Every structure is written in structure tokens, then in C-alpha cells.
Coordinates of C-alpha atoms (C1' of nucleotides) in Angstrom, one line a residue:
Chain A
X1 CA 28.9 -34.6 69.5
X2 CA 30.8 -31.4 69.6
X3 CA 32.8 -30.3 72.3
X4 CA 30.1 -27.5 72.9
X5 CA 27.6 -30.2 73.2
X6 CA 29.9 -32.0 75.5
X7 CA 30.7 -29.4 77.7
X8 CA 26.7 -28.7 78.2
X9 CA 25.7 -32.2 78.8
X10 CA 26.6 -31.9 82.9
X11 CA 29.9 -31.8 84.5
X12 CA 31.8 -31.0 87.7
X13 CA 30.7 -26.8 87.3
X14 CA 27.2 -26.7 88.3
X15 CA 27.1 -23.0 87.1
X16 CA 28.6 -23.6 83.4
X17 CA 26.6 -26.9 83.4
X18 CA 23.6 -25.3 83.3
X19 CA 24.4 -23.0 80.3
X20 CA 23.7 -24.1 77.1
X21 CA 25.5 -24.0 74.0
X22 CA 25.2 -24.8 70.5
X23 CA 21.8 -24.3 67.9
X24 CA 19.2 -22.7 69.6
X25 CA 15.5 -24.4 69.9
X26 CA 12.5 -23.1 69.1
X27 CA 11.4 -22.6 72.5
X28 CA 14.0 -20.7 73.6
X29 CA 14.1 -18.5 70.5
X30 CA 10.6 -17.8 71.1
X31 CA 11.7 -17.0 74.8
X32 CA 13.7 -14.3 73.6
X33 CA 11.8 -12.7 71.0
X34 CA 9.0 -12.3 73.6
X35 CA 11.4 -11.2 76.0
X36 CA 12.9 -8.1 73.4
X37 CA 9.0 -7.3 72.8
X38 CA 8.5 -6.6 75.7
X39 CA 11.8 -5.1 77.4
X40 CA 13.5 -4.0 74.6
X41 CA 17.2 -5.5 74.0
X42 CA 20.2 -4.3 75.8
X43 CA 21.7 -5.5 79.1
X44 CA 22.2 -9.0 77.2
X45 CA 23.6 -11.2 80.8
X46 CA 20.7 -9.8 82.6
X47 CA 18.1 -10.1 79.8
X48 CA 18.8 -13.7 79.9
X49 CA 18.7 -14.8 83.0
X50 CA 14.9 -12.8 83.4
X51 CA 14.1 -14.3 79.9
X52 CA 14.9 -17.7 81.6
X53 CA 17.0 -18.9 79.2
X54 CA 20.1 -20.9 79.8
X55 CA 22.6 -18.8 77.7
X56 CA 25.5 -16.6 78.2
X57 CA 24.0 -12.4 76.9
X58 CA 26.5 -13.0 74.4
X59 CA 24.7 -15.8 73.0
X60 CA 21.3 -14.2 72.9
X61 CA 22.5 -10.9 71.1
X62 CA 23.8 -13.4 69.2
X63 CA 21.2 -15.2 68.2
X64 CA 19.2 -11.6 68.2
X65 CA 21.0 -9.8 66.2
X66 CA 22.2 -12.0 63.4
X67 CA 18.5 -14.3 63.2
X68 CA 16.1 -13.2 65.2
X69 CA 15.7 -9.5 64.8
X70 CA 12.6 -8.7 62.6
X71 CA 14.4 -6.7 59.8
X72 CA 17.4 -9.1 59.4
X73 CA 17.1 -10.1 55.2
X74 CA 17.1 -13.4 54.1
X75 CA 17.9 -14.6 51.2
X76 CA 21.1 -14.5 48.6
X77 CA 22.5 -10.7 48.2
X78 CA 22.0 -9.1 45.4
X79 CA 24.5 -7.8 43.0
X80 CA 23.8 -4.2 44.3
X81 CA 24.3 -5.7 47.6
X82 CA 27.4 -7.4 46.4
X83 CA 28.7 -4.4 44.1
X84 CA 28.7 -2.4 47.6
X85 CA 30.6 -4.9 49.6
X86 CA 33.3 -5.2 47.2
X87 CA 33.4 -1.3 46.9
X88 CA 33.2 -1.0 50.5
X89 CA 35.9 -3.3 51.4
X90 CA 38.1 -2.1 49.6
X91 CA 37.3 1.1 51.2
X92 CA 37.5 -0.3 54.8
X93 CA 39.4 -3.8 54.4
X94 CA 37.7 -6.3 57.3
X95 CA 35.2 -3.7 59.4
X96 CA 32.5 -6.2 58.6
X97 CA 30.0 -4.1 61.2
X98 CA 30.8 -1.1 59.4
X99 CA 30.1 -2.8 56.0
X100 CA 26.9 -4.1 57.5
X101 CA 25.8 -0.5 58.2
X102 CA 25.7 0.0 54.7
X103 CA 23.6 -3.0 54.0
X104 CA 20.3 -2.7 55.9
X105 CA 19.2 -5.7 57.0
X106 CA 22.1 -7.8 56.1
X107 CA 24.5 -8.5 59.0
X108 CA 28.2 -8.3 59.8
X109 CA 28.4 -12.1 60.4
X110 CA 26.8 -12.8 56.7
X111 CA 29.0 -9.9 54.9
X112 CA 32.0 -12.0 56.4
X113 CA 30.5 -15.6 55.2
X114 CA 30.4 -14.3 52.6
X115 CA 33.5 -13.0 51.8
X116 CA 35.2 -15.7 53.3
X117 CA 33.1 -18.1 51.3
X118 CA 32.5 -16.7 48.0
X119 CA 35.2 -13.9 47.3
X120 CA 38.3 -15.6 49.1
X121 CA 37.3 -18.4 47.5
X122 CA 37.8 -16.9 44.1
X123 CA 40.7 -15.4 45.3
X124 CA 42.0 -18.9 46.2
X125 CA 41.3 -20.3 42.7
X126 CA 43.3 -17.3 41.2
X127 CA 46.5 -18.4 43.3
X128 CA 46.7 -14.2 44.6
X129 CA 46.1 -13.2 48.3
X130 CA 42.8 -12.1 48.9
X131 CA 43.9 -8.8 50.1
X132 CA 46.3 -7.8 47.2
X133 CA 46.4 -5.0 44.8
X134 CA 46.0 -7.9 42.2
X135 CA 43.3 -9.3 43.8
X136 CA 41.4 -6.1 43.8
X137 CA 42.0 -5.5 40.4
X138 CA 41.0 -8.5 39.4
X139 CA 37.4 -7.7 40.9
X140 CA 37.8 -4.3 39.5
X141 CA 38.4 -5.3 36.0
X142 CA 35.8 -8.6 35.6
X143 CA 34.1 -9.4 38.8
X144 CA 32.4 -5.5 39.2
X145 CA 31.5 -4.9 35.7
X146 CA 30.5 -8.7 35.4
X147 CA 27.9 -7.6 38.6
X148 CA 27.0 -4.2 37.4
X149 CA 26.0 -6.4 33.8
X150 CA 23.8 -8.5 35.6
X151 CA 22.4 -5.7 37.5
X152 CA 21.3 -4.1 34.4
X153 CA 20.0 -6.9 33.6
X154 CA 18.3 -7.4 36.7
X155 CA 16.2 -4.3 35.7
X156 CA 15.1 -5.4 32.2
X157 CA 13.5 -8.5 33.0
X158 CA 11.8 -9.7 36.0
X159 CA 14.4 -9.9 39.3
X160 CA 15.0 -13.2 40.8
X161 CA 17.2 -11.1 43.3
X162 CA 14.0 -9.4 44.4
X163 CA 12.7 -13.1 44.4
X164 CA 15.6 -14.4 46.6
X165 CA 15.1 -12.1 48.9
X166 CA 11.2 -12.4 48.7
X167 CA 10.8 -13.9 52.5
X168 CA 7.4 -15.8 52.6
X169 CA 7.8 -17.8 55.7
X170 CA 10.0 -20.7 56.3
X171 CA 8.4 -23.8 54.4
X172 CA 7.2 -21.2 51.2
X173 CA 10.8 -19.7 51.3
X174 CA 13.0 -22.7 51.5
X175 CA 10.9 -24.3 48.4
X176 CA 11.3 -21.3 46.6
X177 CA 14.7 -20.5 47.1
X178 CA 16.9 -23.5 46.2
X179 CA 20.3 -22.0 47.7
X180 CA 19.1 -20.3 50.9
X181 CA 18.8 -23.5 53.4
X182 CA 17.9 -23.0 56.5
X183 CA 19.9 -25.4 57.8
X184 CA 18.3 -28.6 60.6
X185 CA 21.4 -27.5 62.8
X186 CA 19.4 -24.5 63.7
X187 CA 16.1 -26.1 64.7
X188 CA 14.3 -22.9 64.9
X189 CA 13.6 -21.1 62.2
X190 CA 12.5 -17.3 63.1
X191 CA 8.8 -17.5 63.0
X192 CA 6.9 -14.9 60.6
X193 CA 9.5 -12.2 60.5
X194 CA 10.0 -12.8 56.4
X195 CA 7.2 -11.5 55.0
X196 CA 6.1 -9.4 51.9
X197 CA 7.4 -6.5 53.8
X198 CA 10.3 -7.3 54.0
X199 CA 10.4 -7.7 49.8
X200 CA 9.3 -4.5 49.6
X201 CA 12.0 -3.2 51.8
X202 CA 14.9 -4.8 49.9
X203 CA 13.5 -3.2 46.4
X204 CA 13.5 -0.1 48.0
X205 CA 17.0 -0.8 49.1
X206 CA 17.9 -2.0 45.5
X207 CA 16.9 1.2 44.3
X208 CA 18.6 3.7 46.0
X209 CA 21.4 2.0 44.9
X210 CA 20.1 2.1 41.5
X211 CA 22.5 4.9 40.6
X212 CA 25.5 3.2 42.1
X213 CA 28.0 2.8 39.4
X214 CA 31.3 1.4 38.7
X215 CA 33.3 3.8 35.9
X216 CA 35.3 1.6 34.2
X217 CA 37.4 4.3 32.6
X218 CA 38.5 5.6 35.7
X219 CA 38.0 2.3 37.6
X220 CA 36.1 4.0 40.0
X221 CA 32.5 4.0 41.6
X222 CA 30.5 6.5 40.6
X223 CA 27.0 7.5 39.5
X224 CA 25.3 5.2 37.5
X225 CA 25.8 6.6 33.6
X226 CA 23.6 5.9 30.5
X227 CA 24.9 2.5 29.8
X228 CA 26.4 2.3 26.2
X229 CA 24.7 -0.1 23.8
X230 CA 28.4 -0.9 21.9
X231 CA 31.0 -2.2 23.2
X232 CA 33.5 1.1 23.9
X233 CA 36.5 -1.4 25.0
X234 CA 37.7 -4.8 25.3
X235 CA 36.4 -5.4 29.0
X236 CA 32.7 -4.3 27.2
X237 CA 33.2 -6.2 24.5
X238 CA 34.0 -9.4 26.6
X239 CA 30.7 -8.6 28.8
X240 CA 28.9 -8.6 25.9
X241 CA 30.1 -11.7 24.5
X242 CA 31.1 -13.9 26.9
X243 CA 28.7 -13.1 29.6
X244 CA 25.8 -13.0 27.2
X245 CA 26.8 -15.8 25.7
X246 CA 28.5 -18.3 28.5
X247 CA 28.7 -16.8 31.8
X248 CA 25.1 -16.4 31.9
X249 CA 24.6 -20.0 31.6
X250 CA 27.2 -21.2 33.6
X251 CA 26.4 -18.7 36.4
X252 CA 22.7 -20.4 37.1
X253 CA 24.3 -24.0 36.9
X254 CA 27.4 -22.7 38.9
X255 CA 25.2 -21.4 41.4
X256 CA 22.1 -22.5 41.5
X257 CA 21.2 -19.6 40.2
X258 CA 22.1 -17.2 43.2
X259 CA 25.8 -16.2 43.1
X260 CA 27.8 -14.2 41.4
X261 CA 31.2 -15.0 40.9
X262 CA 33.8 -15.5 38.0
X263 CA 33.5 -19.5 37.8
X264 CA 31.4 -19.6 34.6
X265 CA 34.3 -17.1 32.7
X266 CA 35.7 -19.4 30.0
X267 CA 39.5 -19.5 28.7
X268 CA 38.1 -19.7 25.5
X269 CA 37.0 -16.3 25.7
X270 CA 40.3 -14.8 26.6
X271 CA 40.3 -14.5 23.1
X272 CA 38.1 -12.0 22.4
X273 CA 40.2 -9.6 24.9
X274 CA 43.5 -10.5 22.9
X275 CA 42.4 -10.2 19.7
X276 CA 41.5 -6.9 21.0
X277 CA 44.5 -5.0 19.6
X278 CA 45.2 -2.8 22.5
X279 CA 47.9 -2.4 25.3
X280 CA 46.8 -3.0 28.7
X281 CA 47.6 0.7 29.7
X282 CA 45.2 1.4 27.0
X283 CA 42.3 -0.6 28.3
X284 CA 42.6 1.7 31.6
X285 CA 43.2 -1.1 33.6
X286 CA 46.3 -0.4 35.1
X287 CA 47.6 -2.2 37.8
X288 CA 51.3 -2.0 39.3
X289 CA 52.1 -5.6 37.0
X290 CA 49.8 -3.9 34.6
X291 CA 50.4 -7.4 32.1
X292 CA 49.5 -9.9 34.4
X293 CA 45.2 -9.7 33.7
X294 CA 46.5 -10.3 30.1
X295 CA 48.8 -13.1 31.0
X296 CA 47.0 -14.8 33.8
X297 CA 45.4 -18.0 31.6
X298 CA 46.7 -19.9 34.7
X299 CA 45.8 -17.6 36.7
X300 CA 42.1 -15.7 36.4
X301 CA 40.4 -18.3 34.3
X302 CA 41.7 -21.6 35.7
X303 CA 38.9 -22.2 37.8
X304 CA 37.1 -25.0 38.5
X305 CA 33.9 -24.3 37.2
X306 CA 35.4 -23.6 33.8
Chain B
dA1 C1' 23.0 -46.5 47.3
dA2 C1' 27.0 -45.3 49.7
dG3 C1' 31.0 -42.8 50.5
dC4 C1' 33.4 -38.7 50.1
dA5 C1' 34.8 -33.9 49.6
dG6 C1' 33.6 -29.3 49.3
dC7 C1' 30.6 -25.6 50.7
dT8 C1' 27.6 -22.8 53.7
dC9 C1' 26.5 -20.3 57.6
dA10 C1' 25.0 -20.3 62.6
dA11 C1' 27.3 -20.2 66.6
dC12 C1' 31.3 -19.8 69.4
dC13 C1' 35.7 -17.7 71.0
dG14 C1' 39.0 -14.4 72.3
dC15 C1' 40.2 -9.8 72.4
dA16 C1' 39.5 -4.9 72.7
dC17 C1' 37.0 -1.0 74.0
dC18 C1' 33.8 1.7 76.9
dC19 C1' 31.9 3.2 81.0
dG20 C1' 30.6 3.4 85.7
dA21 C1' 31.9 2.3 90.4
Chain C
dA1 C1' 44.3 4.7 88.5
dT2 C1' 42.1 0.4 88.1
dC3 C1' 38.8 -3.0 88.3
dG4 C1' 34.9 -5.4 86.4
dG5 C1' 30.7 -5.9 83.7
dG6 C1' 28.7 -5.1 79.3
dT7 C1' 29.2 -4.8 74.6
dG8 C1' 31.1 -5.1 69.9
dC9 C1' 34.1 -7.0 66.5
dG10 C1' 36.8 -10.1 63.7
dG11 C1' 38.4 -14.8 63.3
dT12 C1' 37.3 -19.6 63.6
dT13 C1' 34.8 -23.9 64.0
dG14 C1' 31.9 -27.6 62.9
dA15 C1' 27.1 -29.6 61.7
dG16 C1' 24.5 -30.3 58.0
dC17 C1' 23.7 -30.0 53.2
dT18 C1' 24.8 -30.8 48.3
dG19 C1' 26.9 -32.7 44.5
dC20 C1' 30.1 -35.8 42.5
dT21 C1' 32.1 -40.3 41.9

DNA sequence: AAGCAGCTCAACCGCACCCGA
DNA sequence: ATCGGGTGCGGTTGAGCTGCT
């Protein structure tokens, strides 16, 4: 039993007794989404205590804003959605709110999992600080134009990221989507808020960021340019080979088929990129220790999944 | 099948800010 | 000026799930 749970199973303070803590219930979910119907949110201490529910108004906007709320998105992001948190953090650094503003219907508190979860993670495996100038360009160099690949990809053939985010209902969604678990802890699931609709809203989101590009020439984001059938450069030329070839396959293993991250790269391939006779100033990929993408076999690759 | 470790994400916590009294 | 309630934000925690041994 947590400490939360302790501290809400009775005690000497009648008052704090009497709030409760931890996953919410169905009931009182459904107490609150009633409530908001009718009143409208806002006013979060009061709303509870006329809702009837046993929970601080922190808790409810809480629960309200990051589960409830009828145009919250479930489902894995996509790599548009991803593309734009990477780009956007590096704009703004930890302004997860801000971020979320970006993302419509994705909140702060799953921007931050998610960083925390997936990208620090990487960063973790690469042995650089989340936050540095190498770990940026190392998302710059492979993890960006590994996302924009799949993207384009994405729009060839038929989009499981339109699928993942396809929100059927609870019981239709879980079955379909392997990696989104809606987890026993939180006992009530929102009730009928994923629906068709909301699939339609996220392609609609996907596409206005259809022209969202990252230049890899300039290393910046820009609008999305004719993408060139031939490799023009070594970071092309690795997409093409070792994504097509490996990453692709180890990405859907790696990740049940929902993430997008740099485990399924392969030190084999490194190969391709130094047998690529060109100076790392020439592959416009500078960095202030513009060597160390080229000389980071410990480093980038040796991850895990390899 | 059981045990374990790693991962995910809902929920909580503490702090800061805003605004009205 | 300051006090207190309401709200928002970023960081952290821990239950439950998954996959590996």
C-alpha cells in the first residue's frame, strides 16, 4: 500500500482523512465529468466539494485535464508529433505546457513522460547529458531525419500512426493498440471520449504539419522540400540504407511498433557513413567537437537494443 | 512458472505566480 | 503592502505491465 493510500485509509485529521488520494474510480470520474458538463471547469476546490467528490481541486483538474477532458489524444505520438517536440524543446528547453500548446490534444504531463522516458533515455544510453549541445546534435543529425524518414513513409503507405491514435473505445482500443495500456492502476478508463472523431482530428493535425521540415543542410526546421530520391550526403545515404534496411525492422520489434527512437541503428552500419569519404565539416554537421558523431562507436550506437 | 528488472504513465508534490480582499 | 485562495507548472514517485532469464 502506498503512503498515499495510507494516509487515506483514516487517521487522527478528520478533514485530510476524508480526502482521497491515489487512482481515481469510475464513479468519481463520472462525478466529475457530469459536474464540468454542467458548470463548466474552473474554481477547482469549490467544484469539488459541489461535485461531491472527496479530492483536493488540484486533483480534479488533474484528473480533468490530463484524462478526462474530451479532446485529450490517446494513443502513441506520432513522428510529426515527435519531430515538433524535439524542435520545440530545443526551442524552449522544459516549458512542457508551452510545448503542449503546440500539440493539440496531447498534454504537458505526456510531453514530459515522454521525454523523460523515451528521449533521456536515449540520452542515457549515449553517456551525454540530456540537455547538451551533443545531445542535441545527436537528435539533429540521426534521431530527426530518422523521424522525418519514417514520416515520409508514413504518407506512402497506410499510417499506423493514424491507427495508434485511432481511439475506438477502451476494450477496441487497448486490443488494437499493443503499446498504449491503459493501465488497472487507473480503474476508470474515460468513457466514450475516443472516438472516430477524434481520428479525424489527429490527421488533420498530422497535416498541417505536413510541411514541417527539418533542412539537413542548414540543420534547421523548415518547410517541408521535394524529398530527393538519391542519397545527396552520408546522413541520406545512411537513411537509406540502414533504416530501410535494419532500423525499420528493429524499430517494430524495439517498440512494438510505436516508438521512435535510435535503438534499432546498428554499429555495423557506421560503415557506410565512414566509408563515406568526407570530413565532418563537410557533412554540415557541425558541432563544437565536430568529430565526436564520427567517433562515438561507444558512444551513439552502443545501445542496448543493438 | 516464477522471479526479477526495466519501463510507462497517472497521480502527487512543492513551488511560483496571479489576483482580489 | 500583504495575506490567502486559486491556479499552473515542472519534477518526482510508484503501481502495474512487459519481457527476459
Amino acid at each position: 500500500m502506498s503512503s498515499a493510500m495510507k494516509r487515506e485509509c483514516g487517521g487522527p485529521n478528520e478533514e485530510e482523512s476524508e480526502l482521497r488520494r491515489g487512482p481515481w474510480t469510475l464513479e468519481e470520474d463520472s462525478l466529475l465529468i457530469h459536474y464540468i458538463t454542467r458548470h463548466g471547469e474552473g474554481r477547482w476546490n469549490m467544484l469539488a466539494k459541489s461535485a461531491g467528490l472527496k479530492r483536493t481541486g488540484k486533483s480534479c483538474r488533474l484528473r480533468w485535464l490530463n484524462y478526462l477532458k474530451p479532446d485529450i489524444k490517446r494513443g502513441n505520438l506520432t513522428p510529426h508529433e515527435q519531430l515538433l517536440i524535439l524542435e520545440l524543446h530545443s526551442k524552449w528547453g522544459n516549458r512542457w505546457s508551452k510545448i503542449a500548446q503546440h500539440l493539440p490534444g496531447r498534454t504537458d504531463n505526456e510531453i514530459k513522460n515522454y521525454w523523460r522516458t523515451r528521449v533521456q533515455k536515449q540520452a542515457r544510453q549515449l553517456n551525454i547529458e540530456s540537455g547538451s549541445k551533443r545531445f542535441f546534435d545527436a537528435v539533429r543529425c540521426f534521431w530527426v531525419p530518422t523521424l522525418l524518414q519514417k514520416m515520409e513513409q508514413n504518407t506512402s503507405s497506410t499510417s499506423y500512426s493514424s491507427v495508434s491514435n485511432m481511439n475506438l473505445g477502451n476494450s477496441a482500443a487497448e486490443a488494437s493498440m499493443p503499446n498504449s495500456r491503459v493501465p488497472s492502476l487507473s480503474p476508470s478508463p474515460p468513457p466514450q471520449r475516443e472516438s472516430i472523431e477524434a481520428s479525424n482530428h489527429s490527421s488533420s493535425i498530422s497535416s498541417s504539419f505536413s510541411n514541417f521540415s527539418f533542412d539537413q543542410s542548414s540543420m534547421k526546421f523548415s518547410e517541408m522540400p521535394e524529398i530527393s530520391e538519391q542519397p545527396n550526403n552520408p546522413f541520406q545515404l545512411f537513411e537509406q540504407n540502414v533504416y530501410n534496411n535494419q532500423i525499420q525492422d528493429n524499430w517494430y520489434m524495439n517498440t512494438n511498433g510505436y516508438g521512435y527512437g535510435m535503438e534499432g541503428v546498428n554499429l555495423d552500419n557506421l560503415s557506410i557513413m565512414e566509408s563515406y569519404d568526407t570530413s565532418p565539416s563537410q557533412l554540415e554537421c557541425q558541432t563544437g567537437e565536430s568529430d565526436w558523431v564520427f567517433g562515438m562507436n561507444d558512444a551513439l550506437w552502443n545501445m542496448d537494443a543493438m
